[in-house]
Tab-separated table of C-alpha atoms and ligand atoms in Angstrom:
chain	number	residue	atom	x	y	z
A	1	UNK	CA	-47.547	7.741	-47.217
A	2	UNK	CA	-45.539	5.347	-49.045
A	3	UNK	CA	-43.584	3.291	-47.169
A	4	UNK	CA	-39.700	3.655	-46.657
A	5	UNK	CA	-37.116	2.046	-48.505
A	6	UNK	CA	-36.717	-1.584	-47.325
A	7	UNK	CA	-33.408	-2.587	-47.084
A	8	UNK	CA	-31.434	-5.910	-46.316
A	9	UNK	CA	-27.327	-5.471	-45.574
A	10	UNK	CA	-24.451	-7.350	-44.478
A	11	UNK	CA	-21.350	-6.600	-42.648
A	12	UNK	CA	-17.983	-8.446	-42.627
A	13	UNK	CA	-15.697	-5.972	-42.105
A	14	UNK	CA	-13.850	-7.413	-39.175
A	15	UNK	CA	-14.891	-9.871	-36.251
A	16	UNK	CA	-18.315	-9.738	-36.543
A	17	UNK	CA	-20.885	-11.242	-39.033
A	18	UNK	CA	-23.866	-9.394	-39.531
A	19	UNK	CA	-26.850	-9.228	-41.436
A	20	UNK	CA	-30.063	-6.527	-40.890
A	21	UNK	CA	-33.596	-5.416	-42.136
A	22	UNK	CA	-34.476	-1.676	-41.788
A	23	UNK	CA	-37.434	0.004	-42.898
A	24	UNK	CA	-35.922	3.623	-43.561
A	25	UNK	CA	-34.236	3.960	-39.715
A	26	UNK	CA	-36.423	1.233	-38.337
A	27	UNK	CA	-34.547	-1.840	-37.560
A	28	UNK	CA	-37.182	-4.695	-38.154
A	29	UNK	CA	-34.442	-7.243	-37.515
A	30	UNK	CA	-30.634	-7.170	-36.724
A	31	UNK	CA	-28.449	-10.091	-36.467
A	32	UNK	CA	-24.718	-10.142	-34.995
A	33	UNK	CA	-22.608	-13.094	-34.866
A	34	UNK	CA	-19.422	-12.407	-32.770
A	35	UNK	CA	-16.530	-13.740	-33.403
A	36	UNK	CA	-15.174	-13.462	-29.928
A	37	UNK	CA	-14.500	-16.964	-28.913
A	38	UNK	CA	-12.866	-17.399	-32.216
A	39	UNK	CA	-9.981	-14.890	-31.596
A	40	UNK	CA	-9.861	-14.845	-27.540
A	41	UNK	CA	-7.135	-17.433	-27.110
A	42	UNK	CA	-4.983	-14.946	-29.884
A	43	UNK	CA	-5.100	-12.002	-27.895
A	44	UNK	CA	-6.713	-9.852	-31.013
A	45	UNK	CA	-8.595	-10.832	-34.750
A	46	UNK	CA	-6.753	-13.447	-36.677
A	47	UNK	CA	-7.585	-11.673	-40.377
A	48	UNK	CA	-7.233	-15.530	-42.008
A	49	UNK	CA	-9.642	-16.883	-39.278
A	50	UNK	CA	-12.174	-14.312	-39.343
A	51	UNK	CA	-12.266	-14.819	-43.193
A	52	UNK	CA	-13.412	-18.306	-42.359
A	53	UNK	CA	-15.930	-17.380	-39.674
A	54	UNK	CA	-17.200	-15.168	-41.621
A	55	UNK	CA	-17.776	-17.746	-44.559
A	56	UNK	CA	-19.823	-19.952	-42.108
A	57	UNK	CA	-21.703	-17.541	-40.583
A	58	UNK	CA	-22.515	-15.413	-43.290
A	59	UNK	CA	-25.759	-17.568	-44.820
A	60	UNK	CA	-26.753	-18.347	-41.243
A	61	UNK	CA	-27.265	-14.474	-39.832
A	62	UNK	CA	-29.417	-13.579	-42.994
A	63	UNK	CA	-31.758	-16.776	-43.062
A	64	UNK	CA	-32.173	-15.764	-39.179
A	65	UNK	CA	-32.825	-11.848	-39.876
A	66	UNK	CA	-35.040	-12.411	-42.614
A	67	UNK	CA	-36.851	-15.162	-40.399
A	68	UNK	CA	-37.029	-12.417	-37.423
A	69	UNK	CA	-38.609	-10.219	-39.528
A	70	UNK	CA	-40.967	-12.902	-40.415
A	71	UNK	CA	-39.796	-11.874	-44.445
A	72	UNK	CA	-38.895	-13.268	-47.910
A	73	UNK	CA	-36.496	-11.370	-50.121
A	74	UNK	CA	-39.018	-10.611	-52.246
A	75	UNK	CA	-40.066	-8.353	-50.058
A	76	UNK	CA	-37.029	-6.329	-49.801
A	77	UNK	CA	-36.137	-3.252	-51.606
A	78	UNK	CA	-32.333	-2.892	-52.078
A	79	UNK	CA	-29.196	-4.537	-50.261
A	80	UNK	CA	-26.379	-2.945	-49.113
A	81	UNK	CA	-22.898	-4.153	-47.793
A	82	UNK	CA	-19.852	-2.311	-46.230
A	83	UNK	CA	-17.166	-2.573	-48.512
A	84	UNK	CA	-14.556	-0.931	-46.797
A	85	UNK	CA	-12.423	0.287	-44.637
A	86	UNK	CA	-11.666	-3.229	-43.151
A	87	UNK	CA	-10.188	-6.509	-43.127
A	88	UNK	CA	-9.950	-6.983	-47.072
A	89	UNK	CA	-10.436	-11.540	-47.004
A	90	UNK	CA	-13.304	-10.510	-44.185
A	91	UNK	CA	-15.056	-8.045	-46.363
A	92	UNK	CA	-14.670	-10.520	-49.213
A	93	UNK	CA	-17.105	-12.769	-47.994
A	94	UNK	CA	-19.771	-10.140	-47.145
A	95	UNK	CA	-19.370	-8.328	-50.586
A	96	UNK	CA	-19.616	-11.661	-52.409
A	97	UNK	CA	-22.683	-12.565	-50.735
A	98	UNK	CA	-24.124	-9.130	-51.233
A	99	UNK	CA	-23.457	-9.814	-54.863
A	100	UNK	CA	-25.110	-13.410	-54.805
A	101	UNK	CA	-27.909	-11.872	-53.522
A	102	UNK	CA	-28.021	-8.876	-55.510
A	103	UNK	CA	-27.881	-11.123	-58.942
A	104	UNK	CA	-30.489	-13.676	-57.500
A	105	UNK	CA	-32.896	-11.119	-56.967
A	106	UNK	CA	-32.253	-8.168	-59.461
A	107	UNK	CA	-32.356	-5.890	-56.590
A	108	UNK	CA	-30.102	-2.753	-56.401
A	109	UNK	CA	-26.799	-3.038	-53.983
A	110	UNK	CA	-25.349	-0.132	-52.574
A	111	UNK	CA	-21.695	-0.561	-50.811
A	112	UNK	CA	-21.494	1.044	-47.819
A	113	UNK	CA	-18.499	2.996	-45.956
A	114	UNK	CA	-18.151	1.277	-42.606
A	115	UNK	CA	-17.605	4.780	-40.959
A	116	UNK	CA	-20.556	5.932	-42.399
A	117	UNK	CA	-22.533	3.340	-41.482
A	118	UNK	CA	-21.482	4.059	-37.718
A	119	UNK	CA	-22.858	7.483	-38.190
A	120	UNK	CA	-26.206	6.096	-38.981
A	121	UNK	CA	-26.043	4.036	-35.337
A	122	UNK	CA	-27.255	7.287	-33.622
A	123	UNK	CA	-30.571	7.385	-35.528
A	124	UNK	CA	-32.028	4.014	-35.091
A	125	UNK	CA	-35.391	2.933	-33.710
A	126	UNK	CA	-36.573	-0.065	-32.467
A	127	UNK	CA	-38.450	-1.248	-29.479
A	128	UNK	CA	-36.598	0.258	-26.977
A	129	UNK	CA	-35.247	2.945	-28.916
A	130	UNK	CA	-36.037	6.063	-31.497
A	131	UNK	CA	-32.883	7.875	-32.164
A	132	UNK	CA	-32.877	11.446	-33.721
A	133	UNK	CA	-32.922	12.144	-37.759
A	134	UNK	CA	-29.751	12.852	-39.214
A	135	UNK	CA	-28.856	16.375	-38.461
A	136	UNK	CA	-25.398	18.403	-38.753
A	137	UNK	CA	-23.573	17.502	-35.802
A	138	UNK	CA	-19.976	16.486	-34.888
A	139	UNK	CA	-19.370	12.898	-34.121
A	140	UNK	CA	-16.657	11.392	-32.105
A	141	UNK	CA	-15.860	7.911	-33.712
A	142	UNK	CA	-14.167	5.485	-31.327
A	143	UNK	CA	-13.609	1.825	-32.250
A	144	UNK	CA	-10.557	-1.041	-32.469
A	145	UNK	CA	-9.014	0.481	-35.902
A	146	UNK	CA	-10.293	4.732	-35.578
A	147	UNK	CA	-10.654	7.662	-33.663
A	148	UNK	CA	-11.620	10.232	-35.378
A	149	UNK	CA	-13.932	13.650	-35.167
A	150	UNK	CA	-15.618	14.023	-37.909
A	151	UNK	CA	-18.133	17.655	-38.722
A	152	UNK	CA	-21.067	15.922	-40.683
A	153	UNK	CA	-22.983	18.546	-42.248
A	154	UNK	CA	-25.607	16.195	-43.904
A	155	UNK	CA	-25.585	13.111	-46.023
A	156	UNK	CA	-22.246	12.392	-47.624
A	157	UNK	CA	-20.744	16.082	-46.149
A	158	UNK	CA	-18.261	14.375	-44.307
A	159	UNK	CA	-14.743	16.399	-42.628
A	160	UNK	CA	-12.651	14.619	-40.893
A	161	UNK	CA	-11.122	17.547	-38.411
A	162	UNK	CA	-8.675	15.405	-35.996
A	163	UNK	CA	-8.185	12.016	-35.296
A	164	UNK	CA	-5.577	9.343	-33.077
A	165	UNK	CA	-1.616	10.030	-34.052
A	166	UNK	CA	-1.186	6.218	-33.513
A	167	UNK	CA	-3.605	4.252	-31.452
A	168	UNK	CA	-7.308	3.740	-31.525
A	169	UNK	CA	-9.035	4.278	-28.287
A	170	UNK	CA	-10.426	0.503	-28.244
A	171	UNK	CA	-6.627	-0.696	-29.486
A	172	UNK	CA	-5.296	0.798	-26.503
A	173	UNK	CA	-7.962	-0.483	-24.226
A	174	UNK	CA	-7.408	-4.006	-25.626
A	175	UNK	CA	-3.552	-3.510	-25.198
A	176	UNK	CA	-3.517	-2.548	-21.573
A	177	UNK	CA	-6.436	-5.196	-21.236
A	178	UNK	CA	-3.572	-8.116	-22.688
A	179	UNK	CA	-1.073	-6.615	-20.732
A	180	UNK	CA	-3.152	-7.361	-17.431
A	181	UNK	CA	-3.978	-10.840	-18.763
A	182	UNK	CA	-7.568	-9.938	-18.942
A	183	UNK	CA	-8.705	-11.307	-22.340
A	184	UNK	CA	-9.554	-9.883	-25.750
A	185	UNK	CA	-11.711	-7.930	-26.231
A	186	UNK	CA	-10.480	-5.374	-23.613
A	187	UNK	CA	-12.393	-2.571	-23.497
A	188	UNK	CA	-15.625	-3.890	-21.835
A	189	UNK	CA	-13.845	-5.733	-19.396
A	190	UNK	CA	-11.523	-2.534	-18.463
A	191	UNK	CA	-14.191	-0.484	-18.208
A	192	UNK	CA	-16.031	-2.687	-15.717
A	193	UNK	CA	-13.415	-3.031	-13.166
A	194	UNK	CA	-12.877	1.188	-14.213
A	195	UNK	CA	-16.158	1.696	-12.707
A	196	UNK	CA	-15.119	0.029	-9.084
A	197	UNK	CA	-11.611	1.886	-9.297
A	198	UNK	CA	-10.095	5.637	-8.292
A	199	UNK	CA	-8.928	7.570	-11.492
A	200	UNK	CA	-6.825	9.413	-9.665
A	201	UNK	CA	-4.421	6.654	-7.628
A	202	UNK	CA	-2.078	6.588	-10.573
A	203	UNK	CA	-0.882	9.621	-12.119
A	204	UNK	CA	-0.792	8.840	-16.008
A	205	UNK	CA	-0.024	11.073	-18.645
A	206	UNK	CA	-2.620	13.401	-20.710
A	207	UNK	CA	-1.140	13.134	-24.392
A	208	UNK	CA	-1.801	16.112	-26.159
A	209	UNK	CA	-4.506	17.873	-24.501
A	210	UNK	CA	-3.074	21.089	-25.213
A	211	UNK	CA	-2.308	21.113	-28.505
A	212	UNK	CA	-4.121	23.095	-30.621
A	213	UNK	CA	-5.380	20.535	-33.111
A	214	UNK	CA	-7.961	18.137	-32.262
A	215	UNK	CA	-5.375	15.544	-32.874
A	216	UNK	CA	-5.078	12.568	-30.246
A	217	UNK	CA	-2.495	10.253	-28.954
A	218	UNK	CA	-3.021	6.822	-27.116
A	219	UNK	CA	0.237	5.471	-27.432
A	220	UNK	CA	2.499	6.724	-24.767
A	221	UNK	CA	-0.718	6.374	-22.717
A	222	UNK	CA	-0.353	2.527	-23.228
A	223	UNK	CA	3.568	2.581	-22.694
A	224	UNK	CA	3.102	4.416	-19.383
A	225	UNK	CA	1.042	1.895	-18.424
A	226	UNK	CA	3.503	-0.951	-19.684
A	227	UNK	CA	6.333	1.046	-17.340
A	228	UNK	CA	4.066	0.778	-14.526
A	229	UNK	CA	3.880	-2.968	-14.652
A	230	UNK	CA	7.322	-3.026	-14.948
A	231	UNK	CA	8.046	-1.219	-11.791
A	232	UNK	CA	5.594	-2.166	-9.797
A	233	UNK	CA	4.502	-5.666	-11.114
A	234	UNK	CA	1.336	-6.549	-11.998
A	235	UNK	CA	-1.275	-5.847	-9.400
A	236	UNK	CA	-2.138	-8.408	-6.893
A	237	UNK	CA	-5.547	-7.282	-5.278
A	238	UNK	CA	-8.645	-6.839	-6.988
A	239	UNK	CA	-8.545	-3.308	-5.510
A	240	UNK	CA	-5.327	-2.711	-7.037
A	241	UNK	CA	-5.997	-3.781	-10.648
A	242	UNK	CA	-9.091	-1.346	-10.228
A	243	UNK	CA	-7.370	1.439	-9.422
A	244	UNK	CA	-5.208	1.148	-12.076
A	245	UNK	CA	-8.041	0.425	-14.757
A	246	UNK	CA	-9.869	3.203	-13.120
A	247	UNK	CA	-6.666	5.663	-13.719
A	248	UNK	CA	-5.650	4.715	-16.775
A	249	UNK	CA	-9.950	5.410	-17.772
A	250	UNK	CA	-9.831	8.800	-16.650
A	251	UNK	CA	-6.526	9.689	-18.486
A	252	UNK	CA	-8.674	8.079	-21.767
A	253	UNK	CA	-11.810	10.285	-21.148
A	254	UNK	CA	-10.171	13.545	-19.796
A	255	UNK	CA	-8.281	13.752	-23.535
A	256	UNK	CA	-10.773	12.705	-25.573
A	257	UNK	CA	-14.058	14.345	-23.598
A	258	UNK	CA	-11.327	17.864	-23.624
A	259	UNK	CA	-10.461	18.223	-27.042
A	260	UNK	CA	-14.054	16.924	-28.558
A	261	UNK	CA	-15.616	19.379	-26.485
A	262	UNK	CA	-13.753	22.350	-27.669
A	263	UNK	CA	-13.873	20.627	-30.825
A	264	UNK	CA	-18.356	21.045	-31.058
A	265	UNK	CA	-17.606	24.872	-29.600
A	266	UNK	CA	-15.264	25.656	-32.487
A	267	UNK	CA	-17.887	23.871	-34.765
A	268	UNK	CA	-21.014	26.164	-33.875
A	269	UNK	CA	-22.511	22.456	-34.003
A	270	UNK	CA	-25.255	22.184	-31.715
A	271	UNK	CA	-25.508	18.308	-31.423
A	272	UNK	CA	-22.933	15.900	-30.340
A	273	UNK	CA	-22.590	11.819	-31.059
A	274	UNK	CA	-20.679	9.297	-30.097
A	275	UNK	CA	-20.757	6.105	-32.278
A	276	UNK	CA	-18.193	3.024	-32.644
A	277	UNK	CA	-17.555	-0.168	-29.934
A	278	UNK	CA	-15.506	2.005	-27.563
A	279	UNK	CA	-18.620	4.535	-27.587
A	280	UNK	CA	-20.333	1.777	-25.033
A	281	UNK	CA	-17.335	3.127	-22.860
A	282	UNK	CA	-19.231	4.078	-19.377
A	283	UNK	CA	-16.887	6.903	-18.618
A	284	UNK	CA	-16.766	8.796	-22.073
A	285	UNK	CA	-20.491	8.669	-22.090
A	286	UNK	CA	-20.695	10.049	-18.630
A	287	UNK	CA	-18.771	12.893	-19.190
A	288	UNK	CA	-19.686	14.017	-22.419
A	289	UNK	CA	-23.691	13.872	-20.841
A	290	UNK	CA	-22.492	15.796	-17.847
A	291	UNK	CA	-21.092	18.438	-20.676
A	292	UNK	CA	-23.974	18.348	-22.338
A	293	UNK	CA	-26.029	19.738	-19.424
A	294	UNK	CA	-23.339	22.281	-18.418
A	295	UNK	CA	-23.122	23.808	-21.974
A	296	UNK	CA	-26.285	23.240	-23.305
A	297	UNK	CA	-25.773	21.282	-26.530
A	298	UNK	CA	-27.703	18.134	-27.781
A	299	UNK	CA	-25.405	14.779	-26.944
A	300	UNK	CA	-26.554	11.457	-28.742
A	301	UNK	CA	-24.829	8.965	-27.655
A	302	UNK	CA	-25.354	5.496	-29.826
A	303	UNK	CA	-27.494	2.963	-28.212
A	304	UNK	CA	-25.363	0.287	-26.361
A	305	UNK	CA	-26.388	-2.387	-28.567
A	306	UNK	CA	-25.229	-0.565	-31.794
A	307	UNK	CA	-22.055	0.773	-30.610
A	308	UNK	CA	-20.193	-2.457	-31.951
A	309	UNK	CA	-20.681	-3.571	-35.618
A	310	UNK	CA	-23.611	-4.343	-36.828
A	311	UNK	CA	-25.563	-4.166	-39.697
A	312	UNK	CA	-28.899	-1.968	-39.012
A	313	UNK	CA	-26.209	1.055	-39.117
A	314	UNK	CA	-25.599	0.308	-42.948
A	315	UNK	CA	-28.466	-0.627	-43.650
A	316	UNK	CA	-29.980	2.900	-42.266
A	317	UNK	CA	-27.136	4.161	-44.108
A	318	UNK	CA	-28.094	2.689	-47.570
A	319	UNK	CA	-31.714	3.786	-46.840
A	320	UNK	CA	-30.711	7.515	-46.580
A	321	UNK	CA	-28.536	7.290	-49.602
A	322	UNK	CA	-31.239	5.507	-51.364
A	323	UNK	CA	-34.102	8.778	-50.018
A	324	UNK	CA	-31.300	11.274	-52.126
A	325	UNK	CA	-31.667	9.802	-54.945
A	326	UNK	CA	-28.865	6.768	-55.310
A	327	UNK	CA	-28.323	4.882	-57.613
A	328	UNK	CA	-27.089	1.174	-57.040
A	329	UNK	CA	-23.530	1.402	-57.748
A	330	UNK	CA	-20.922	-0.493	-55.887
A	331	UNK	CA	-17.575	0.421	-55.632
A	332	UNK	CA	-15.818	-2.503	-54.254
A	333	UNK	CA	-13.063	-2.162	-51.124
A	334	UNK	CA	-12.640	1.378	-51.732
A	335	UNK	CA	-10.266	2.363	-48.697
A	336	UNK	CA	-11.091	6.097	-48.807
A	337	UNK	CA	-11.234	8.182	-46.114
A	338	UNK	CA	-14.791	9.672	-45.343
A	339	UNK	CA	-14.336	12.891	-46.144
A	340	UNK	CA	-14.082	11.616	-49.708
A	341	UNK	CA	-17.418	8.927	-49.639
A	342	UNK	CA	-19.450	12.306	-50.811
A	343	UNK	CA	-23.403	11.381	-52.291
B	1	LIG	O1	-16.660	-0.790	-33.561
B	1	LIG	P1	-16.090	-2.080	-33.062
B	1	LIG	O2	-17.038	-3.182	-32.663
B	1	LIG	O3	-15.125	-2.710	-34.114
B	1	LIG	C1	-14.282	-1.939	-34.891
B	1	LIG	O4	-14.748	-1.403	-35.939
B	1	LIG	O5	-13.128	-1.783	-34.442
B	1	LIG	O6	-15.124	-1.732	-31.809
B	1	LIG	C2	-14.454	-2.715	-31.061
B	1	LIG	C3	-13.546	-2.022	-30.059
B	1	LIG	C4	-12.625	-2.987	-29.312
B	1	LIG	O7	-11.320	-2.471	-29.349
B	1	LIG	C5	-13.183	-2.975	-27.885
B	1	LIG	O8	-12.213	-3.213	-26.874
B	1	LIG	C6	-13.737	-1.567	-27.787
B	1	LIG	O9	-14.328	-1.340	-29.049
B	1	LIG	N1	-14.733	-1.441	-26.718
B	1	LIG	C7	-14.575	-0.605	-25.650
B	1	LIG	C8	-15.717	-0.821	-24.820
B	1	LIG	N2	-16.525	-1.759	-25.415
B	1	LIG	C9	-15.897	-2.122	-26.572
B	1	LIG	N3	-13.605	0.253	-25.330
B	1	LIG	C10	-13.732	0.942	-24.162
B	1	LIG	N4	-14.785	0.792	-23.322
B	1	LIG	C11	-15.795	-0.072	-23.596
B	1	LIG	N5	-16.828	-0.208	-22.770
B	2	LIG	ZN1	-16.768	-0.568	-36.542
């Protein structure tokens, strides 16, 4: 059998630089520069300094994925770069490079939705991992900028059925996470102290989770929290500042594990995923497995190390595209939504 398309993308769309090899859904090298220590001491991404970052790191994470896979770009079949949604000076520098690349070599480039390429985070394999090929299913998108569920019914089939009001899951997380003075990003280091915490020592509220709509809302979740502080000051045991992490958690998950999970039953879909940085979220993953079990559908969680961005997920993306028939064509910083990306 012939081999797979061979594919070589970047991704710039916000605080991390990335550049991957994938061999159809096979990730034979994937290389993330974070931006973390970068933006920590702002409290969030600086757009003008990830622009820069992004400009110095961008020639440095493909000569090191090429190198991992022990590969020239001769050797490669097509590239591919996200080229929107995202920060439009930090996509710049990707797309431009793409471009470079593309005109050096002759080789097709295929721009890539950055949702999309999410979606393709389920399905990778590598040495620890072989995900699942794509299949109709619903996916629950949680990252800094969306939160979304989304019915894919194949490649490019794309309905967006609900999403946040106001804030992303991660957003919030990284809000309450500054108000606390615990650093940016917040989510990972919320969820930790979560996990040593009781969900239920502070009552906060359950936005929406009766509405009809598979709408969401996180942001009277995070002013609740803000009012909390303000009564009661911040806490001042470790104990303390876990039970509050742990409660504000399960007021998170019970919403968004709820309204997904009617969300799949309304569907008739029979497999569930969960893709985007705040998917790495230890609680949402727990109870959406625990679900899983109780009512019998398939839940694919992404693998930890693809939640974030990356940029095996668009380059899996571009190498399904590329299997239907696509032809290099790159729309530059189109902003759609992804119900419109199509084939
Ligand atoms: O997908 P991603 O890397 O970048 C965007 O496209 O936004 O997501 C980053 C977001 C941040 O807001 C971060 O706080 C959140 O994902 N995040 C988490 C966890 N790990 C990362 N949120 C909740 N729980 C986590 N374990
Ligand atoms: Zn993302």
């Amino acid at each position: 059998m012939a081999r797979e398309h061979r594919v070589l993308a970047l991704e710039s769309s916000c605080d991390e630089t990335a550049c991957a090899i994938v061999e159809g859904r096979r990730v034979l090298a994937s290389v993330v520069a974070s931006q973390i220590e970068t933006h920590a001491p702002f409290g969030g991404v600086v757009p003008e300094l990830a622009s820069r970052a992004h400009l110095d790191a961008a020639t440095v994470v493909t000569r090191a994925a090429l190198d991992r896979a022990e590969m020239s770009l001769d050797e490669i079949d097509a590239l591919a770069v996200t080229h929107g949604p995202g920060l439009i000076g930090a996509l710049l520098v990707g797309v431009q490079m793409a471009k470079g690349l593309a005109l050096a070599t002759a080789k097709p480039l295929l721009g890539i939705h950055h949702m999309e390429g999410h979606l393709f985070s389920t399905g990778l394999i590598d040495a620890e991992h072989e995900g699942p090929t794509f299949a109709p299913h619903l996916a629950l998108l949680v990252s800094g900028g969306h939160t979304e569920l989304v019915e894919v019914r194949g490649l490019g089939k794309y309905r967006r059925i609900g999403g946040t009001r106001d804030d992303a899951v991660g957003e919030a997380y990284d809000k309450v996470a500054k108000m606390l003075g615990l650093g940016y990003p917040g989510g990972p280091v919320v969820d930790r102290l979560a996990q040593a915490g009781r969900g239920d020592a502070v009552a906060f509220p359950r936005a929406m989770i009766d509405s009809d709509d598979d709408d969401f809302s996180f942001a009277g979740l995070k002013t609740a929290v803000a009012v909390h502080l303000e009564r009661e000051g911040l806490p001042k045991t470790r104990p303390a500042l876990e039970d509050l992490c742990a409660s504000f958690q399960a007021a998170v998950v019970e919403v968004l594990a709820h309204k997904t999970l009617r969300a799949r039953r309304r569907s008739g879909l029979n497999r569930l995923c969960v893709v985007g940085g705040a998917a790495a979220n230890s609680g949402l993953r727990a109870a959406l497995a625990e679900a899983a079990v109780s009512e019998g559908f398939d839940f694919v969680p992404a693998p930890l190390r693809y939640c974030g961005d990356n940029a095996a997920m668009i380059a899996a993306a571009a190498s399904a595209r590329l299997d239907a028939g696509a032809e290099a064509r790159l729309e530059l910083f189109s902003h759609r939504s992804l119900d419109a990306v199509g084939l």
